[in-house]
Each structure stands twice: as C-alpha cells, then as structure tokens.
Amino acid sequence: MAIYLDSAATTCPSETCIQSMTEAMRGHFGNPSSLHSVGLDAQLVMDRARKQIAASLGCESAEILFTSGATESNHLAIRGAAMKYGKRLRRVITTTVEHASVRGAFDMLEEQGFEVIRIAPGPDGSYTADQVMESVNENTCLISMMMVNNETGAILPVQEIFTRVKRDYPQVITHCDAVQGYMKLPVQPEKMHADLLTVSGHKVHACKGIGALYHKKGVRLASLMKGGEQEQGIRPGTESVPLIAGFGAAVEELRKTIPSRGEYISALRSECIRALSALDGIAIQSPEEGSPYILSFSVKGLRSETMLHFLAEKGVSVSSGSACSKGKQSGVLQQFGIKQDLADSTLRVSFCMDNTAEDMHALAAYLEEAQAKLVHKR
Ligand code: PMP
C-alpha cells in the first residue's frame, strides 16, 4: 500500500483543480490578451481565478500577479524590488534558513554589489524582532523572511518583525515566502505588513508550474523580463489559463477548511510523534509549536538516504530535507542548531488530508524494521 508523506514537496492536484483545468483547456482556449470574444472568454476565466486567489489573501485582484511558481515569485519580489528601490539604499536582509530560491536571489544581488545581511536564528532556533532590528538601518531597502520553514516546519514571527520594521524604517520593502503556510495557516499580507508575498500552486493541490506574487498597491517592481503587457507588464508572457483556473479553484475549495484541516493534521502529527517516540534513538527536530503539516526527526545510527530508500521500497514516500536539493543537504538544519550527525540522519514527513493514523503507525513499524536490519550493519 502506497503511503505518501511528502506533501511539503508537492501535493496531488484536487479533483476540483483537474476539472477546472480540463474545462479551461476544452472550452476556453483563447489568449486572454486577444481583443475578440474568444480571448475575452479566457480573460474572464483568469479574472475569476485572480479573484479567488485575492480572496484567499484578503487583498484586491490587482494586487495578484501570476507567475510560474514560487521560485519565480521569490526572484521577482526580491530582485524586482531591489532594482526599483536599491539604487541608493544598498542593504538587503534575509535569513539563513530560506528556501534555495530566496537564497539564490540574494546571492545574485550580492554579485551586483548589494550588502546582503543573512540573519541566523538564535541559539534556540528562533528569531525575535529585537534580533532582526539590529540589522535594519536607514540604508536598508528590502527584507525577506519566510513564514514556515520547509525543512522543519518552524514558524517565523514574520508579522511581529515586519510590523517593527515598517514602524521604525518605513522605506524598507517587506517580502514573505509564505509557500509552506498558505492554505494551512491564515495568511493575510496586509495584517502581516508584507508588501510582497509568495505562494505556489502545487503545494495546495493545484498543478505544478503556477504561483502568484501578492504585491501591495503602490509598491513598484522592476520586471525580470521585458516583453508584453501581461500581468501589468511586470511579468510578461501569455498566461497559462488552465493552470491559473485550476489554482483558483483548488484554493477556493481549500480556504474554507483551514481550521478543520489544521485540527485533523495536528492530531495526525501528534500520533506520528507518539508512534516514533516508542522507538529507540528518535530525536524530533521540529519545534513543538511549528506547523502541524511538517515533522522532521532523526533516527540515530541510520543515514537519511538509507532510510529513504528502505521506506521507498515499502511504498512510503518521505524526504530527507527539501526535495528541491535532490537529497543534498541545504545546511538549513544545521542553522537551526541540529548537529551534523543528526542532520545526516534526518527525515522530513509532511502531511495532507489523505494521510491517516494508520499511516503513522506503518511508518514507525517500517523504521523499527530498518533499525533492526540496518543499524548494526553500518
Ligand atoms: N519556497 C518554499 C518555502 C518552498 O518550500 C518551495 C518548494 N519547495 C519553494 C519556495 C519553491 O516553490 P516552486 O516549486 O513553486 O518554485
């Protein structure tokens, strides 16, 4: 029996999404920029999806730009804002625990001569506003901070930090990569004081290759590509109407159930922790008050890769960290204070509504088997 415990890497598109995409492909194939009725028809499908995404973030449709996914949204936000606001203000700030796409965008800014400050978590693995404020100054144009860490589920106090940043240094543009929080926790960019906020479709039961960037009215962004007038000219290129329609429909369905899903998934994670804790040599790495959707733990004496393959043979899909690094360590676990040998033995399981308590017990049983078969053979 296949058990999928890797929803932080990607989720299965919902029926609602698939139906919406199929309808868009069959019935609304026009180019949304065309001026005839076939184009207008596609434009209307896209307008509806934009409203659905805007409603999920409590913002206006005009504040939503569709992109190819979170990687692009992060680059557009970070590099696009730095290009507009960083001519004189040369300091940009981020954390050491961001997704590779955010780290990559800041590396590119550094190559362009920006002063990049990368803030590490405190000794207990958390961030505080006081700690972040030490790095913000009048020369700062941008801060980017993720909402939920994709490897551990740690929740960063973005709202508290951005509120302080905006109060003391209103010139700073604030960006949040909210990919792992979206549709799981309430995400309201305005309340968070985020000028820019990234979300991705395939983490929320829509399709791969679609994402959005919230950009607050009045906040300017340079485009990364020059082309047509699509997406306010900021993100040129003919929009993928089917992907957008599916994204809107998936989100519309999910947004009504954030609290009830949260309760179910929290109980599931507790069950998982209970089942794992009955084994020897398990160290839970996720913070207790982290996102219920992600659980990171180490199995002492077994390497992540070995366990991953053992579990895969049993039909259990888990991850050794972020799927984007293809098994290679990103260094983020170490940033959270996890020692190298435990980081080498870490697995990430992440949940969706298809998972059951039985899955948690099966995982624990397979790990026990792996310990019995593999630990002494090292
Ligand atoms: N940010 C975070 C926090 C993520 O978890 C991911 C996906 N692993 C991304 C960005 C990149 O998302 P996408 O695959 O849509 O480019």
Coordinates of C-alpha atoms and ligand atoms in Angstrom, one line a residue:
M1 CA 0.0 0.0 0.0
A2 CA 1.5 3.3 -1.0
I3 CA 1.8 5.9 1.7
Y4 CA 2.6 9.5 0.6
L5 CA 4.2 11.6 3.3
D6 CA 5.8 14.3 1.3
S7 CA 3.2 17.0 0.8
A8 CA 5.7 19.7 1.6
A9 CA 7.4 18.7 -1.6
T10 CA 4.2 18.6 -3.6
T11 CA 0.6 17.7 -3.4
C12 CA -1.8 15.7 -5.6
P13 CA -4.0 18.1 -7.7
S14 CA -7.6 18.0 -6.3
E15 CA -10.5 16.8 -8.5
T16 CA -11.8 20.4 -8.4
C17 CA -8.5 21.6 -9.8
I18 CA -8.4 19.0 -12.5
Q19 CA -12.0 19.7 -13.5
S20 CA -11.3 23.4 -13.8
M21 CA -8.2 22.9 -15.8
T22 CA -9.9 20.5 -18.1
E23 CA -12.8 22.9 -18.6
A24 CA -10.3 25.7 -19.3
M25 CA -8.4 23.7 -21.9
R26 CA -11.5 22.3 -23.6
G27 CA -13.8 25.4 -23.5
H28 CA -11.6 28.5 -23.0
F29 CA -8.5 28.2 -25.1
G30 CA -8.2 31.8 -26.1
N31 CA -5.3 34.1 -25.5
P32 CA -6.5 36.3 -22.6
S33 CA -4.9 39.4 -24.2
S34 CA -6.8 39.0 -27.5
L35 CA -9.5 41.5 -28.1
H36 CA -12.1 39.2 -29.7
S37 CA -14.7 37.2 -27.8
V38 CA -12.6 34.0 -27.6
G39 CA -9.9 36.0 -25.9
L40 CA -12.3 37.8 -23.6
D41 CA -13.7 34.4 -22.6
A42 CA -10.3 33.2 -21.5
Q43 CA -9.8 36.6 -19.7
L44 CA -13.0 36.0 -17.7
V45 CA -11.8 32.6 -16.6
M46 CA -8.5 34.2 -15.5
D47 CA -10.3 37.1 -13.8
R48 CA -12.3 34.6 -11.7
A49 CA -9.2 32.8 -10.6
R50 CA -7.5 36.0 -9.7
K51 CA -10.4 37.0 -7.5
Q52 CA -10.3 33.6 -5.8
I53 CA -6.6 33.9 -5.0
A54 CA -7.1 37.6 -3.9
A55 CA -9.9 36.5 -1.6
S56 CA -7.7 33.8 -0.1
L57 CA -5.2 36.6 0.8
G58 CA -7.7 39.3 1.7
C59 CA -6.4 41.6 -1.0
E60 CA -7.5 43.1 -4.3
S61 CA -7.3 41.2 -7.6
A62 CA -5.0 43.9 -9.0
E63 CA -2.5 43.0 -6.2
I64 CA -2.1 39.5 -7.6
L65 CA 0.5 38.6 -10.3
F66 CA 0.5 35.1 -11.7
T67 CA 4.0 33.5 -12.2
S68 CA 5.3 30.1 -12.9
G69 CA 5.7 29.2 -9.3
A70 CA 7.2 30.3 -6.0
T71 CA 10.8 30.2 -7.3
E72 CA 9.9 32.9 -9.9
S73 CA 7.7 34.8 -7.4
N74 CA 10.6 35.0 -5.0
H75 CA 13.0 36.2 -7.6
L76 CA 10.6 38.7 -9.0
A77 CA 9.9 40.1 -5.5
I78 CA 13.5 40.2 -4.3
R79 CA 15.3 41.2 -7.4
G80 CA 12.4 43.2 -8.8
A81 CA 12.1 45.3 -5.6
A82 CA 15.9 45.7 -5.2
M83 CA 16.1 47.0 -8.8
K84 CA 13.4 49.6 -8.0
Y85 CA 14.3 50.7 -4.5
G86 CA 18.0 49.8 -4.2
K87 CA 19.7 52.5 -6.3
R88 CA 20.8 54.4 -3.1
L89 CA 19.7 52.0 -0.4
R90 CA 22.1 49.2 -0.8
R91 CA 21.5 47.0 2.3
V92 CA 19.2 43.9 1.8
I93 CA 18.3 41.5 4.6
T94 CA 17.2 37.9 4.7
T95 CA 17.7 34.8 6.9
T96 CA 20.0 31.8 6.7
V97 CA 17.1 29.4 6.7
E98 CA 15.3 30.4 3.5
H99 CA 14.4 28.2 0.5
A100 CA 17.1 27.8 -2.1
S101 CA 15.2 30.2 -4.5
V102 CA 15.4 33.1 -1.9
R103 CA 19.0 32.3 -1.1
G104 CA 19.7 32.3 -4.8
A105 CA 18.0 35.7 -5.4
F106 CA 20.1 37.3 -2.6
D107 CA 23.3 35.7 -4.0
M108 CA 22.5 37.4 -7.3
L109 CA 22.0 40.8 -5.5
E110 CA 25.3 40.3 -3.7
E111 CA 27.0 39.8 -7.1
Q112 CA 25.5 43.1 -8.1
G113 CA 27.2 44.8 -5.2
F114 CA 24.3 44.9 -2.6
E115 CA 25.3 44.4 1.0
V116 CA 23.4 41.2 2.0
I117 CA 22.8 40.5 5.6
R118 CA 21.8 36.9 6.4
I119 CA 20.5 36.6 9.9
A120 CA 20.9 33.2 11.6
P121 CA 18.4 32.0 14.2
G122 CA 19.2 32.4 17.9
P123 CA 20.7 29.6 19.9
D124 CA 17.2 28.1 20.5
G125 CA 16.5 28.1 16.7
S126 CA 14.0 31.0 16.8
Y127 CA 14.0 34.6 15.6
T128 CA 13.0 37.7 17.5
A129 CA 12.1 41.2 16.3
D130 CA 14.9 42.7 18.6
Q131 CA 17.5 40.5 16.9
V132 CA 16.4 41.3 13.4
M133 CA 16.1 45.1 14.1
E134 CA 19.8 45.1 15.0
S135 CA 20.5 44.7 11.2
V136 CA 17.9 47.1 9.8
N137 CA 19.1 50.6 9.2
E138 CA 18.3 53.7 7.1
N139 CA 20.3 52.2 4.2
T140 CA 18.1 49.1 4.0
C141 CA 15.8 48.7 1.0
L142 CA 14.4 45.2 1.5
I143 CA 13.9 42.4 4.0
S144 CA 12.7 38.9 3.0
M145 CA 11.7 36.3 5.5
M146 CA 9.8 33.0 5.1
M147 CA 6.7 32.2 7.1
V148 CA 7.1 28.5 7.6
N149 CA 10.4 26.7 7.1
N150 CA 10.1 23.9 4.6
E151 CA 12.5 21.6 6.3
T152 CA 11.5 21.8 9.9
G153 CA 8.1 23.5 9.9
A154 CA 9.4 26.2 12.2
I155 CA 7.1 29.3 12.1
L156 CA 9.0 32.6 11.9
P157 CA 7.4 35.6 13.7
V158 CA 7.1 37.5 10.4
Q159 CA 4.2 39.7 11.4
E160 CA 5.8 40.9 14.5
I161 CA 9.1 41.6 12.7
F162 CA 7.6 43.3 9.7
T163 CA 5.4 45.5 12.0
R164 CA 8.6 46.7 13.8
V165 CA 10.5 47.2 10.5
K166 CA 7.7 49.2 9.0
R167 CA 7.3 51.3 12.1
D168 CA 10.9 52.2 12.5
Y169 CA 12.1 52.1 8.9
P170 CA 9.0 52.7 6.6
Q171 CA 11.2 52.8 3.5
V172 CA 12.0 49.1 3.7
I173 CA 10.1 46.8 1.4
T174 CA 9.0 43.6 3.1
H175 CA 8.7 40.2 1.4
C176 CA 7.5 36.9 2.8
D177 CA 7.9 33.5 1.2
A178 CA 4.6 32.1 2.5
V179 CA 4.6 28.9 0.4
Q180 CA 4.5 26.4 3.4
G181 CA 2.0 28.5 5.3
Y182 CA -0.5 29.2 2.6
M183 CA -3.8 27.4 2.9
K184 CA -2.6 25.8 6.1
L185 CA -2.4 28.8 8.4
P186 CA -4.2 32.2 7.9
V187 CA -2.0 34.3 5.5
Q188 CA -3.0 38.0 5.3
P189 CA -0.3 40.1 3.8
E190 CA -1.8 43.4 4.9
K191 CA -2.1 42.3 8.5
M192 CA 1.5 40.9 8.3
H193 CA 2.7 44.2 6.9
A194 CA 4.1 42.3 3.9
D195 CA 4.4 44.4 0.8
L196 CA 5.2 41.3 -1.3
L197 CA 4.2 37.7 -0.6
T198 CA 4.9 34.5 -2.5
V199 CA 2.6 31.5 -2.9
S200 CA 2.8 28.3 -5.0
G201 CA 0.1 26.2 -6.6
H202 CA 1.5 22.7 -6.4
K203 CA 1.7 22.9 -2.6
V204 CA -2.0 23.5 -2.3
H205 CA -3.5 20.7 -4.5
A206 CA -3.2 22.7 -7.7
C207 CA -0.8 22.0 -10.6
K208 CA 3.0 22.5 -10.8
G209 CA 4.2 25.5 -12.8
I210 CA 1.8 28.1 -11.3
G211 CA 2.3 30.5 -8.5
A212 CA 1.4 34.0 -7.5
L213 CA 3.0 37.1 -6.1
Y214 CA 1.0 39.4 -3.9
H215 CA 2.2 42.9 -4.5
K216 CA 0.7 45.7 -2.4
K217 CA -0.9 48.5 -4.3
G218 CA 1.7 51.3 -4.9
V219 CA 4.7 49.0 -4.4
R220 CA 6.8 49.1 -7.6
L221 CA 8.6 46.1 -9.1
A222 CA 11.1 46.0 -11.9
S223 CA 10.3 43.2 -14.3
L224 CA 12.9 40.4 -14.7
M225 CA 12.0 40.1 -18.4
K226 CA 10.9 42.7 -21.0
G227 CA 8.0 41.6 -23.2
G228 CA 4.3 42.1 -23.5
E229 CA 1.8 43.9 -21.2
Q230 CA 0.6 40.8 -19.4
E231 CA 0.5 40.9 -15.6
Q232 CA 0.7 44.7 -15.6
G233 CA 3.9 44.4 -17.8
I234 CA 5.7 43.2 -14.7
R235 CA 5.6 39.5 -15.7
P236 CA 5.2 39.4 -19.5
G237 CA 4.3 36.2 -21.4
T238 CA 0.9 34.7 -22.2
E239 CA -0.7 33.5 -19.0
S240 CA -1.4 29.8 -18.7
V241 CA -5.2 30.0 -18.3
P242 CA -5.7 26.3 -17.4
L243 CA -3.0 26.4 -14.7
I244 CA -4.5 29.6 -13.3
A245 CA -8.1 28.3 -13.4
G246 CA -7.0 25.2 -11.6
F247 CA -5.1 27.2 -9.0
G248 CA -8.0 29.4 -8.3
A249 CA -10.5 26.5 -8.0
A250 CA -8.1 24.5 -5.7
V251 CA -7.7 27.5 -3.4
E252 CA -11.4 28.4 -3.4
E253 CA -12.1 24.9 -2.1
L254 CA -9.3 24.8 0.5
R255 CA -9.7 28.2 2.0
K256 CA -13.0 27.2 3.7
T257 CA -11.4 24.4 5.7
I258 CA -8.2 25.9 7.1
P259 CA -9.2 25.4 10.7
S260 CA -10.8 22.0 10.4
R261 CA -7.9 20.6 8.4
G262 CA -5.5 22.1 10.9
E263 CA -7.1 20.2 13.7
Y264 CA -7.0 16.9 11.8
I265 CA -3.4 17.4 10.8
S266 CA -2.3 18.4 14.3
A267 CA -3.8 15.2 15.7
L268 CA -2.1 13.3 13.0
R269 CA 1.3 14.8 13.8
S270 CA 0.8 14.1 17.5
E271 CA 0.0 10.5 16.6
C272 CA 3.2 10.4 14.5
I273 CA 5.3 11.8 17.3
R274 CA 3.8 9.2 19.7
A275 CA 4.4 6.3 17.3
L276 CA 8.0 7.4 16.6
S277 CA 8.8 8.1 20.3
A278 CA 8.1 4.5 21.1
L279 CA 11.2 3.6 19.1
D280 CA 14.8 3.9 20.3
G281 CA 17.1 6.6 19.1
I282 CA 14.5 9.0 17.7
A283 CA 15.1 12.8 18.1
I284 CA 12.3 15.1 17.0
Q285 CA 13.8 18.1 15.2
S286 CA 10.7 20.2 14.5
P287 CA 9.8 22.8 17.1
E288 CA 6.7 21.7 19.1
E289 CA 4.9 24.9 18.2
G290 CA 5.8 24.6 14.5
S291 CA 3.5 24.0 11.6
P292 CA 1.5 20.8 12.1
Y293 CA 2.0 19.9 8.5
I294 CA 5.7 19.1 8.7
L295 CA 7.6 16.8 11.1
S296 CA 11.4 16.5 11.0
F297 CA 13.1 13.8 13.0
S298 CA 16.4 11.9 13.2
V299 CA 16.9 8.2 13.6
K300 CA 20.3 7.8 15.3
G301 CA 22.7 5.5 13.5
L302 CA 20.8 5.5 10.2
R303 CA 21.6 7.7 7.3
S304 CA 18.7 9.7 5.7
E305 CA 19.4 8.2 2.3
T306 CA 19.5 4.6 3.6
M307 CA 16.1 5.1 5.3
L308 CA 14.6 6.9 2.4
H309 CA 15.4 4.0 0.1
F310 CA 14.3 1.4 2.6
L311 CA 11.0 3.2 3.0
A312 CA 10.6 3.8 -0.7
E313 CA 10.8 0.0 -1.2
K314 CA 7.9 -0.4 1.2
G315 CA 5.9 2.2 -0.8
V316 CA 6.4 5.0 1.7
S317 CA 7.4 8.4 0.3
V318 CA 9.3 10.7 2.6
S319 CA 12.0 13.3 2.1
S320 CA 15.4 13.8 3.6
G321 CA 15.0 17.6 3.6
S322 CA 13.9 19.8 0.8
A323 CA 13.0 18.0 -2.4
C324 CA 14.5 20.9 -4.4
S325 CA 18.0 20.0 -3.3
K326 CA 17.6 16.4 -4.6
G327 CA 18.7 14.8 -1.4
K328 CA 21.7 17.2 -1.0
Q329 CA 21.7 18.9 2.4
S330 CA 20.9 22.6 2.3
G331 CA 22.6 23.4 5.6
V332 CA 19.4 24.7 6.9
L333 CA 19.0 22.0 9.6
Q334 CA 22.5 23.0 10.9
Q335 CA 21.4 26.6 11.0
F336 CA 18.6 25.5 13.4
G337 CA 21.3 24.1 15.7
I338 CA 20.9 20.4 14.6
K339 CA 24.3 18.7 14.9
Q340 CA 25.9 17.3 11.7
D341 CA 25.5 13.6 12.6
L342 CA 21.8 14.1 13.4
A343 CA 21.3 16.2 10.3
D344 CA 22.7 13.2 8.3
S345 CA 20.1 11.0 9.9
T346 CA 17.1 13.3 9.4
L347 CA 13.8 12.6 7.6
R348 CA 11.0 15.0 6.9
V349 CA 7.5 13.8 6.8
S350 CA 4.7 16.1 5.7
F351 CA 1.0 15.6 5.7
C352 CA -2.2 16.2 3.8
M353 CA -5.8 15.2 4.4
D354 CA -5.3 11.8 2.7
N355 CA -3.0 10.6 5.5
T356 CA -4.3 8.6 8.4
A357 CA -3.2 7.5 11.8
E358 CA -2.6 4.0 10.3
D359 CA 0.0 5.6 8.0
M360 CA 1.8 7.0 11.1
H361 CA 1.9 3.5 12.7
A362 CA 3.1 1.9 9.4
L363 CA 5.9 4.5 9.2
A364 CA 7.0 3.7 12.7
A365 CA 6.9 0.0 12.1
Y366 CA 9.0 0.2 8.9
L367 CA 11.5 2.4 10.7
E368 CA 11.7 -0.1 13.5
E369 CA 12.4 -2.8 10.9
A370 CA 15.0 -0.6 9.3
Q371 CA 16.7 -0.2 12.7
A372 CA 16.7 -3.9 13.3
K373 CA 18.0 -4.7 9.8
L374 CA 20.4 -1.9 9.1
V375 CA 21.8 -0.2 12.2
H376 CA 24.2 -2.9 13.2
K377 CA 25.4 -3.4 9.6
R378 CA 26.8 0.0 9.3
Ligands
PMP1 N1 9.7 28.4 -1.1 C1 9.5 27.4 -0.2 C2 9.4 27.6 1.2 C3 9.3 26.1 -0.7 O1 9.0 25.1 0.1 C4 9.3 25.9 -2.1 C5 9.1 24.5 -2.7 N2 10.0 23.5 -2.2 C6 9.6 27.0 -3.0 C7 9.8 28.2 -2.4 C8 9.7 26.8 -4.5 O2 8.4 26.6 -5.0 P1 8.1 26.2 -6.5 O3 8.4 24.8 -6.7 O4 6.7 26.6 -6.8 O5 9.1 27.0 -7.3

